Amino acid sequence: MEIPPGTELVALLGDPVAHSLSPRMHAAAFAALGLRWAYVALRVLPSDLPEAVRGLRALGFVGANVTVPHKEAAAELMDRLDEVARACGAVNTIVFGEGRRALGYNTDVAGVRRTLRYGNVKVSGLRAAVLGAGGAARAVCVALAQEGASEVALFARRVERAEFLAGSMSTLFPHVRFEVHPLQQDALRRGLQEATLLVNATPIGMHPDTGQSPIPSEEVLHDRMGVLDLVYNPSRTRLLRMAERTGARTLSGLWVLAFQGAVSFELWTGRPAPVEVMLRAIDAPRLPEERP
C-alpha cells in the first residue's frame, strides 16, 4: 500500500487493534469521495497513550479514533471536550484543530442511538440493561438517557465501578433511574424480566475469544427484548446467537461501528460521510427502513 506525500493521516489507537474493521471502512469512504487520506491502526499500550497522542500531533495527523482500553484515559489528555464526550467521560474521536489543539468527541453515542432507530427498538419510557461499566458503557448510558429510557440497569463484574458510573449518570440525567447489579445469572434473570433492550458494552466474545458470552445462559433473555452487542468481530457473536434462539430481536455491532465512524469521518473531513459505502465495506447486515 503506497501512502504518497501529501496524504492526510488518521489513526486508530487501541490494544488490541488487529481485529479492527475501521481501516477497511474508512479506506472505502475516502476512496468513494476521491480523498487522498489514509487510516492506520496502531497498537498502543495504556502506559504509552499520552506519548502516542503527542506523537500524532507532532506528526501532523488530522485526528484519530480511540478504542478499548483507552477511551476514558484519552478524555484526560484532551485540550477540550465536546458536550457529549464530557457527559460520557470518554473519548473515541480526536480532532487536531486550530493550533494543533486536541479536541475530544464521543461519536459512540450517536452510533448507538441511530442503531436503535434503525432496529426499531423503542426505549422511551421503558427499561434497558447494560453489561459493563467502562467507556463504552458510559456512551451507551448517555444514548439511552437521550432516547428517553426511564430505567437503566447496569450489570458488571466490578460492582463498585458500576456504582460510580450509575452515580455520575444519575447526576447528569436525574429523570432516569440507574441501578446496579452483579453480572451473575440470578441477578440477570431478575433484572432483565422487564427490559426491552440489552446492550453488551464489554469486550467479552470478541475475536479470538469467540466462544465466550457475557451472560452465562440464554434463560435470562426473552422474546420481548432487543439485544445489541457492541462487539462486531465476529459479526454474529455467541450472545447474538443465544438471543436469536430465544426469539429476541438482534442488533449488529457493525451498525454501531458504521454510524459512529460516519460521524468521526465528518468531523475529520468536513464532508458528508458515504454511509452506505461504509456499511458495505464491513459487510454489515441489511438495514430495515429507518423510522422517525
Coordinates of N, CA and C in Angstrom, one line a residue, residues 57-269:
R57 N 0.1 14.3 17.1 CA 0.0 15.8 17.0 C 1.3 16.3 16.3
A58 N 2.4 15.8 16.8 CA 3.7 16.3 16.2 C 3.9 15.8 14.7
L59 N 3.3 14.7 14.4 CA 3.5 14.1 13.0 C 2.5 14.7 12.0
G60 N 1.6 15.5 12.5 CA 0.7 16.2 11.6 C -0.6 15.4 11.3
F61 N -0.9 14.4 12.1 CA -2.2 13.6 11.8 C -3.4 14.6 12.0
V62 N -4.4 14.3 11.2 CA -5.6 15.1 11.3 C -6.4 14.8 12.6
G63 N -6.3 13.5 12.9 CA -7.1 13.1 14.1 C -6.9 11.6 14.3
A64 N -7.8 11.0 15.2 CA -7.7 9.6 15.5 C -9.0 9.1 16.0
N65 N -9.2 7.8 16.0 CA -10.2 7.1 16.8 C -9.5 6.5 18.0
V66 N -10.2 6.3 19.0 CA -9.7 5.7 20.2 C -10.6 4.5 20.6
T67 N -10.0 3.4 20.9 CA -10.8 2.2 21.2 C -10.3 1.6 22.5
V68 N -10.9 0.4 22.9 CA -10.5 -0.3 24.1 C -9.0 -0.4 24.2
P69 N -8.4 -0.1 25.4 CA -9.0 0.3 26.6 C -8.8 1.7 27.0
H70 N -8.7 2.6 26.0 CA -8.1 3.9 26.2 C -9.2 5.1 26.2
K71 N -10.5 4.8 26.1 CA -11.4 5.9 25.9 C -11.5 6.8 27.0
E72 N -11.5 6.3 28.2 CA -11.6 7.1 29.4 C -10.3 7.9 29.6
A73 N -9.2 7.2 29.5 CA -7.9 7.9 29.7 C -7.7 9.0 28.6
A74 N -8.2 8.8 27.4 CA -8.0 9.8 26.4 C -8.7 11.1 26.7
A75 N -9.8 11.0 27.4 CA -10.6 12.2 27.8 C -9.7 13.1 28.7
E76 N -8.8 12.5 29.4 CA -8.0 13.3 30.3 C -6.8 14.0 29.6
L77 N -6.6 13.6 28.3 CA -5.5 14.1 27.6 C -5.9 15.2 26.6
M78 N -7.2 15.5 26.5 CA -7.7 16.5 25.5 C -7.5 17.9 26.0
D79 N -7.4 18.8 25.0 CA -7.4 20.2 25.4 C -8.8 20.7 25.6
R80 N -9.7 20.1 24.9 CA -11.1 20.4 25.0 C -12.0 19.2 24.7
L81 N -13.1 19.1 25.4 CA -14.1 18.0 25.2 C -15.4 18.6 24.7
D82 N -16.1 18.0 23.7 CA -17.4 18.4 23.4 C -18.4 18.0 24.5
E83 N -19.6 18.4 24.4 CA -20.6 18.2 25.5 C -20.8 16.7 25.7
V84 N -20.9 15.9 24.6 CA -21.2 14.5 24.7 C -20.1 13.8 25.3
A85 N -18.8 14.1 24.9 CA -17.7 13.4 25.5 C -17.5 13.8 26.9
R86 N -17.9 15.0 27.3 CA -17.8 15.4 28.7 C -18.8 14.6 29.5
A87 N -20.0 14.4 29.0 CA -21.0 13.6 29.7 C -20.6 12.2 29.8
C88 N -20.0 11.6 28.8 CA -19.5 10.2 28.8 C -18.3 10.0 29.7
G89 N -17.5 11.1 29.8 CA -16.2 10.9 30.4 C -15.3 10.0 29.6
A90 N -15.5 10.0 28.3 CA -14.8 9.1 27.4 C -14.7 9.7 26.0
V91 N -13.6 9.4 25.4 CA -13.4 10.0 24.0 C -13.1 8.8 23.1
N92 N -13.8 8.8 21.9 CA -13.5 7.8 20.9 C -13.0 8.5 19.6
T93 N -13.0 9.8 19.5 CA -12.6 10.5 18.3 C -11.8 11.8 18.7
I94 N -10.6 11.9 18.1 CA -9.8 13.1 18.4 C -9.7 13.9 17.1
V95 N -9.8 15.2 17.1 CA -9.5 16.1 16.0 C -8.4 17.0 16.5
F96 N -7.3 17.1 15.7 CA -6.3 18.1 16.0 C -6.7 19.4 15.2
G97 N -7.2 20.3 16.0 CA -7.8 21.5 15.4 C -6.8 22.7 15.3
E98 N -7.3 23.9 15.3 CA -6.5 25.1 15.2 C -5.5 25.1 16.3
G99 N -4.3 25.4 15.9 CA -3.2 25.4 16.8 C -2.8 24.0 17.3
R100 N -3.2 23.0 16.6 CA -3.0 21.6 16.9 C -3.5 21.2 18.3
R101 N -4.5 21.9 18.7 CA -5.2 21.5 20.0 C -5.9 20.2 19.8
A102 N -5.9 19.3 20.8 CA -6.5 18.1 20.7 C -8.0 18.2 21.2
L103 N -8.9 18.0 20.3 CA -10.3 18.2 20.6 C -10.9 16.8 20.7
G104 N -11.6 16.5 21.8 CA -12.2 15.2 22.0 C -13.7 15.1 21.8
Y105 N -14.1 14.0 21.1 CA -15.5 13.8 20.9 C -15.9 12.4 21.2
N106 N -17.1 12.1 21.4 CA -17.6 10.8 21.6 C -18.7 10.5 20.6
T107 N -18.4 9.8 19.5 CA -19.4 9.5 18.4 C -20.1 8.2 18.7
D108 N -19.7 7.4 19.7 CA -20.4 6.2 20.1 C -21.8 6.4 20.4
V109 N -22.1 7.6 21.1 CA -23.5 7.9 21.5 C -24.4 7.9 20.2
A110 N -23.9 8.7 19.2 CA -24.7 8.8 18.0 C -24.8 7.5 17.3
G111 N -23.8 6.6 17.4 CA -23.8 5.3 16.8 C -24.9 4.4 17.4
V112 N -24.9 4.4 18.7 CA -25.9 3.6 19.4 C -27.3 4.1 19.2
R113 N -27.5 5.4 19.2 CA -28.9 6.0 19.0 C -29.4 5.6 17.6
R114 N -28.6 5.8 16.6 CA -29.0 5.5 15.3 C -29.3 4.0 15.0
T115 N -28.5 3.2 15.7 CA -28.7 1.8 15.6 C -30.0 1.4 16.2
L116 N -30.4 1.9 17.3 CA -31.7 1.6 17.9 C -32.8 2.0 17.0
R117 N -32.7 3.2 16.4 CA -33.7 3.6 15.5 C -33.9 2.8 14.2
Y118 N -32.7 2.4 13.7 CA -32.7 1.5 12.5 C -33.3 0.1 12.9
G119 N -33.0 -0.3 14.1 CA -33.5 -1.6 14.5 C -34.9 -1.6 15.1
N120 N -35.5 -0.4 15.1 CA -36.9 -0.2 15.6 C -37.1 -0.7 17.0
V121 N -36.1 -0.4 17.8 CA -36.2 -0.8 19.2 C -36.4 0.5 20.0
K122 N -37.6 0.5 20.7 CA -38.0 1.7 21.4 C -37.6 1.6 22.9
V123 N -37.0 2.6 23.4 CA -36.7 2.6 24.9 C -37.3 3.7 25.6
S124 N -38.0 4.6 24.9 CA -38.6 5.8 25.6 C -39.6 5.4 26.6
G125 N -39.4 5.8 27.9 CA -40.3 5.4 28.9 C -40.1 4.0 29.4
L126 N -39.1 3.3 28.9 CA -39.0 1.8 29.3 C -37.7 1.5 30.0
R127 N -37.5 0.2 30.3 CA -36.3 -0.2 31.0 C -35.3 -0.8 30.0
A128 N -34.1 -0.5 30.2 CA -33.0 -1.0 29.4 C -31.9 -1.6 30.3
A129 N -31.0 -2.4 29.8 CA -30.0 -3.0 30.6 C -28.7 -2.9 29.9
V130 N -27.6 -2.7 30.6 CA -26.3 -2.6 30.0 C -25.3 -3.5 30.8
L131 N -24.5 -4.3 30.0 CA -23.5 -5.1 30.6 C -22.1 -4.4 30.5
G132 N -21.5 -4.1 31.6 CA -20.2 -3.4 31.6 C -20.3 -2.1 32.3
A133 N -19.2 -1.5 32.6 CA -19.1 -0.2 33.3 C -17.9 0.6 32.8
G134 N -17.4 0.4 31.6 CA -16.3 1.1 31.1 C -16.7 2.2 30.2
G135 N -15.8 2.7 29.4 CA -16.0 3.8 28.5 C -17.2 3.6 27.5
A136 N -17.3 2.3 27.0 CA -18.4 2.0 26.1 C -19.7 2.0 26.8
A137 N -19.7 1.5 28.0 CA -21.0 1.5 28.8 C -21.4 3.0 29.1
R138 N -20.5 3.8 29.3 CA -20.8 5.2 29.6 C -21.5 5.8 28.4
A139 N -21.0 5.6 27.2 CA -21.6 6.1 26.0 C -23.0 5.5 25.8
V140 N -23.2 4.2 26.1 CA -24.5 3.6 26.0 C -25.5 4.2 26.9
C141 N -25.1 4.5 28.2 CA -25.9 5.1 29.2 C -26.4 6.5 28.7
V142 N -25.5 7.3 28.2 CA -25.9 8.6 27.7 C -26.9 8.4 26.5
A143 N -26.6 7.5 25.6 CA -27.5 7.3 24.5 C -28.9 6.9 24.9
L144 N -29.0 6.0 25.9 CA -30.3 5.5 26.4 C -31.0 6.7 27.1
A145 N -30.3 7.5 27.9 CA -30.9 8.6 28.5 C -31.5 9.6 27.5
Q146 N -30.7 9.9 26.5 CA -31.1 10.8 25.4 C -32.3 10.2 24.7
E147 N -32.4 8.9 24.6 CA -33.5 8.3 23.9 C -34.8 8.2 24.8
G148 N -34.6 8.6 26.0 CA -35.8 8.6 26.9 C -36.1 7.4 27.8
A149 N -35.1 6.6 27.9 CA -35.3 5.4 28.8 C -35.6 5.9 30.2
S150 N -36.5 5.2 30.9 CA -36.9 5.6 32.3 C -36.0 4.9 33.3
E151 N -35.6 3.7 33.0 CA -34.7 2.9 33.9 C -33.6 2.3 33.1
V152 N -32.4 2.3 33.7 CA -31.2 1.6 33.1 C -30.6 0.7 34.2
A153 N -30.5 -0.6 34.0 CA -29.9 -1.5 34.9 C -28.5 -1.8 34.4
L154 N -27.5 -1.6 35.3 CA -26.1 -1.9 35.0 C -25.7 -3.2 35.6
F155 N -25.1 -4.1 34.8 CA -24.6 -5.3 35.3 C -23.1 -5.4 35.1
A156 N -22.3 -5.6 36.1 CA -20.8 -5.6 36.0 C -20.2 -6.5 36.9
R157 N -19.0 -7.0 36.5 CA -18.2 -7.9 37.4 C -17.6 -7.0 38.6
R158 N -17.2 -5.8 38.2 CA -16.7 -4.9 39.2 C -17.9 -3.9 39.6
V159 N -18.6 -4.3 40.7 CA -19.8 -3.6 41.0 C -19.5 -2.2 41.5
E160 N -18.4 -2.0 42.1 CA -18.0 -0.6 42.6 C -17.8 0.3 41.4
R161 N -17.3 -0.2 40.3 CA -17.2 0.7 39.1 C -18.5 1.0 38.5
A162 N -19.4 0.1 38.5 CA -20.8 0.3 38.0 C -21.5 1.3 38.9
E163 N -21.3 1.2 40.2 CA -21.9 2.2 41.1 C -21.4 3.6 40.9
F164 N -20.1 3.7 40.6 CA -19.6 5.1 40.3 C -20.2 5.6 39.0
L165 N -20.4 4.7 38.0 CA -21.0 5.1 36.7 C -22.5 5.5 36.9
A166 N -23.2 4.7 37.7 CA -24.6 5.0 38.0 C -24.7 6.3 38.7
G167 N -23.8 6.6 39.6 CA -23.9 7.9 40.3 C -23.7 9.1 39.4
S168 N -22.7 9.0 38.5 CA -22.4 10.1 37.6 C -23.5 10.3 36.6
M169 N -24.1 9.2 36.1 CA -25.2 9.3 35.2 C -26.5 9.8 35.8
S170 N -26.7 9.4 37.1 CA -27.9 10.0 37.8 C -27.8 11.5 38.0
T171 N -26.6 12.0 38.2 CA -26.4 13.4 38.3 C -26.7 14.1 37.0
L172 N -26.3 13.5 35.9 CA -26.5 14.1 34.6 C -27.9 14.0 34.1
F173 N -28.6 12.9 34.5 CA -29.9 12.6 33.9 C -30.8 12.2 35.1
P174 N -31.2 13.1 35.9 CA -32.0 12.8 37.1 C -33.4 12.2 36.8
H175 N -33.8 12.3 35.6 CA -35.1 11.7 35.2 C -35.0 10.2 34.9
V176 N -33.8 9.7 34.9 CA -33.6 8.3 34.6 C -33.2 7.6 35.9
R177 N -33.7 6.4 36.2 CA -33.3 5.6 37.4 C -32.2 4.6 36.9
F178 N -31.1 4.8 37.5 CA -30.0 3.9 37.3 C -29.8 3.0 38.5
E179 N -29.7 1.7 38.2 CA -29.5 0.7 39.3 C -28.3 -0.2 38.9
V180 N -27.7 -0.9 39.9 CA -26.5 -1.7 39.7 C -26.7 -3.1 40.3
H181 N -26.3 -4.1 39.5 CA -26.3 -5.5 39.8 C -25.0 -6.2 39.5
P182 N -24.7 -7.3 40.2 CA -23.5 -8.1 39.8 C -23.9 -8.8 38.5
L183 N -22.9 -9.1 37.7 CA -23.1 -9.8 36.4 C -23.1 -11.3 36.7
Q184 N -24.2 -11.7 37.2 CA -24.4 -13.1 37.6 C -25.8 -13.6 37.2
Q185 N -26.0 -14.9 37.0 CA -27.2 -15.4 36.5 C -28.4 -15.0 37.2
D186 N -28.5 -15.1 38.5 CA -29.7 -14.8 39.3 C -30.0 -13.3 39.1
A187 N -29.0 -12.5 39.2 CA -29.3 -11.0 39.1 C -29.8 -10.7 37.7
L188 N -29.2 -11.3 36.7 CA -29.7 -11.1 35.3 C -31.1 -11.6 35.1
R189 N -31.4 -12.7 35.7 CA -32.8 -13.3 35.5 C -33.8 -12.3 36.0
R190 N -33.5 -11.8 37.2 CA -34.5 -10.8 37.8 C -34.5 -9.5 37.1
G191 N -33.3 -9.0 36.8 CA -33.1 -7.6 36.2 C -33.6 -7.5 34.8
L192 N -33.6 -8.6 34.1 CA -34.0 -8.5 32.6 C -35.4 -8.8 32.3
Q193 N -36.2 -9.2 33.3 CA -37.6 -9.6 33.1 C -38.4 -8.5 32.3
E194 N -38.2 -7.3 32.7 CA -39.0 -6.2 32.1 C -38.2 -5.3 31.1
A195 N -37.0 -5.8 30.8 CA -36.1 -5.0 29.9 C -36.6 -5.1 28.5
T196 N -36.6 -4.0 27.8 CA -36.9 -4.1 26.3 C -35.6 -4.1 25.5
L197 N -34.5 -3.8 26.1 CA -33.2 -3.8 25.4 C -32.1 -4.2 26.3
L198 N -31.2 -5.1 25.8 CA -30.0 -5.4 26.5 C -28.8 -5.1 25.6
V199 N -27.8 -4.3 26.1 CA -26.6 -3.9 25.4 C -25.4 -4.5 26.0
N200 N -24.6 -5.3 25.3 CA -23.3 -5.7 25.8 C -22.3 -4.6 25.4
A201 N -21.8 -4.0 26.5 CA -20.7 -3.0 26.3 C -19.4 -3.5 26.9
T202 N -19.2 -4.8 26.9 CA -17.9 -5.4 27.3 C -17.3 -6.0 26.1
P203 N -16.0 -6.3 26.2 CA -15.3 -6.9 25.0 C -15.5 -8.4 25.0
I204 N -16.3 -9.0 25.9 CA -16.4 -10.4 26.0 C -17.1 -11.0 24.7
G205 N -16.4 -12.0 24.1 CA -16.9 -12.6 22.9 C -16.2 -12.1 21.7
M206 N -15.3 -11.1 21.9 CA -14.6 -10.5 20.7 C -13.5 -11.5 20.3
H207 N -13.2 -11.5 19.0 CA -12.2 -12.3 18.4 C -10.9 -12.1 19.1
P208 N -10.1 -13.1 19.5 CA -10.2 -14.5 19.2 C -11.1 -15.3 20.2
D209 N -11.6 -14.7 21.2 CA -12.3 -15.5 22.2 C -13.8 -15.6 21.9
T210 N -14.1 -16.1 20.7 CA -15.4 -16.1 20.1 C -16.4 -17.0 20.8
G211 N -15.9 -18.0 21.6 CA -16.8 -18.9 22.3 C -17.3 -18.4 23.6
Q212 N -16.9 -17.2 24.0 CA -17.4 -16.6 25.2 C -18.6 -15.8 25.0
S213 N -19.4 -15.6 26.1 CA -20.6 -14.8 26.2 C -20.6 -14.0 27.5
P214 N -21.0 -12.8 27.5 CA -21.1 -12.0 28.8 C -22.2 -12.5 29.7
I215 N -23.1 -13.3 29.2 CA -24.2 -13.9 30.1 C -24.0 -15.4 30.1
P216 N -24.2 -16.0 31.3 CA -24.0 -17.4 31.4 C -25.0 -18.3 30.7
S217 N -26.2 -17.8 30.5 CA -27.2 -18.7 29.9 C -28.3 -17.8 29.2
E218 N -28.8 -18.4 28.1 CA -29.9 -17.7 27.4 C -31.2 -17.7 28.1
E219 N -31.3 -18.4 29.3 CA -32.5 -18.4 30.0 C -32.9 -17.0 30.5
V220 N -31.9 -16.1 30.6 CA -32.2 -14.8 31.1 C -32.8 -13.8 30.1
L221 N -32.8 -14.3 28.8 CA -33.3 -13.5 27.7 C -34.8 -13.8 27.4
H222 N -35.5 -13.0 26.7 CA -36.8 -13.2 26.3 C -37.2 -12.6 25.0
D223 N -38.3 -13.0 24.4 CA -38.6 -12.6 23.0 C -39.2 -11.2 22.9
R224 N -39.3 -10.5 24.0 CA -39.9 -9.1 24.0 C -38.8 -8.1 24.0
M225 N -37.5 -8.5 24.0 CA -36.4 -7.6 24.0 C -35.6 -7.5 22.8
G226 N -34.8 -6.4 22.6 CA -33.8 -6.4 21.6 C -32.5 -6.6 22.3
V227 N -31.5 -7.2 21.5 CA -30.2 -7.4 22.1 C -29.2 -6.8 21.1
L228 N -28.4 -5.9 21.6 CA -27.3 -5.2 20.9 C -26.0 -5.6 21.5
D229 N -25.1 -6.1 20.6 CA -23.7 -6.4 21.1 C -22.8 -5.5 20.4
L230 N -22.1 -4.7 21.2 CA -21.1 -3.7 20.6 C -19.9 -4.4 20.0
V231 N -19.7 -5.7 20.4 CA -18.7 -6.5 19.7 C -19.1 -6.8 18.3
Y232 N -18.2 -6.5 17.3 CA -18.6 -6.7 15.9 C -17.7 -7.7 15.2
N233 N -16.7 -8.2 15.9 CA -15.9 -9.2 15.3 C -15.7 -10.4 16.2
P234 N -16.5 -11.5 16.0 CA -17.3 -11.8 14.8 C -18.6 -11.0 14.8
S235 N -19.2 -11.0 13.6 CA -20.5 -10.2 13.4 C -21.6 -10.8 14.1
R236 N -21.7 -12.2 14.2 CA -22.7 -12.9 15.0 C -22.0 -13.5 16.2
T237 N -22.0 -12.8 17.3 CA -21.3 -13.2 18.5 C -22.1 -14.3 19.1
R238 N -21.5 -15.0 20.1 CA -22.3 -16.0 20.8 C -23.5 -15.4 21.5
L239 N -23.4 -14.2 22.0 CA -24.5 -13.6 22.7 C -25.7 -13.4 21.7
L240 N -25.4 -12.9 20.5 CA -26.4 -12.7 19.5 C -27.0 -14.0 19.0
R241 N -26.2 -15.1 18.9 CA -26.8 -16.4 18.6 C -27.7 -16.9 19.7
M242 N -27.4 -16.7 20.9 CA -28.2 -17.0 22.1 C -29.5 -16.3 22.0
A243 N -29.4 -15.0 21.7 CA -30.6 -14.1 21.6 C -31.6 -14.6 20.5
E244 N -31.0 -15.0 19.3 CA -31.8 -15.5 18.2 C -32.6 -16.7 18.6
R245 N -32.0 -17.6 19.4 CA -32.7 -18.8 19.8 C -33.9 -18.5 20.7
T246 N -33.8 -17.4 21.4 CA -35.0 -17.1 22.3 C -36.0 -16.2 21.6
G247 N -35.8 -15.8 20.3 CA -36.7 -15.0 19.6 C -36.5 -13.5 19.8
A248 N -35.5 -13.1 20.5 CA -35.2 -11.7 20.7 C -34.8 -11.1 19.4
R249 N -35.0 -9.8 19.3 CA -34.5 -9.1 18.1 C -33.1 -8.7 18.3
T250 N -32.2 -9.0 17.3 CA -30.8 -8.8 17.4 C -30.4 -7.5 16.6
L251 N -29.4 -6.8 17.2 CA -28.9 -5.6 16.5 C -27.4 -5.7 16.4
S252 N -26.9 -5.5 15.2 CA -25.5 -5.8 15.0 C -24.6 -4.6 15.5
G253 N -23.5 -5.0 16.1 CA -22.4 -4.1 16.4 C -21.8 -3.4 15.2
L254 N -21.9 -4.1 14.0 CA -21.4 -3.4 12.8 C -22.2 -2.2 12.5
W255 N -23.4 -2.1 12.8 CA -24.2 -0.9 12.6 C -23.6 0.3 13.4
V256 N -23.4 0.0 14.7 CA -22.8 1.0 15.6 C -21.5 1.4 15.0
L257 N -20.6 0.5 14.6 CA -19.3 0.8 14.1 C -19.5 1.8 12.9
A258 N -20.4 1.5 12.0 CA -20.5 2.3 10.8 C -21.1 3.7 11.1
F259 N -22.1 3.7 12.0 CA -22.7 5.0 12.3 C -21.8 5.9 13.1
Q260 N -21.1 5.4 14.1 CA -20.2 6.2 14.8 C -19.0 6.6 13.9
G261 N -18.6 5.7 13.0 CA -17.5 6.0 12.1 C -17.9 7.1 11.2
A262 N -19.1 7.2 10.7 CA -19.6 8.2 9.8 C -19.5 9.6 10.5
V263 N -19.8 9.7 11.8 CA -19.7 11.0 12.5 C -18.2 11.4 12.6
S264 N -17.4 10.4 12.9 CA -15.9 10.7 13.0 C -15.4 11.2 11.7
F265 N -15.8 10.5 10.6 CA -15.4 10.9 9.2 C -15.7 12.3 9.0
E266 N -16.9 12.7 9.3 CA -17.4 14.1 9.1 C -16.7 15.1 9.9
L267 N -16.3 14.7 11.1 CA -15.5 15.6 12.0 C -14.1 15.9 11.4
W268 N -13.5 14.8 10.9 CA -12.2 15.0 10.3 C -12.2 15.7 9.0
T269 N -13.1 15.3 8.1 CA -13.0 15.8 6.7 C -13.9 17.0 6.4

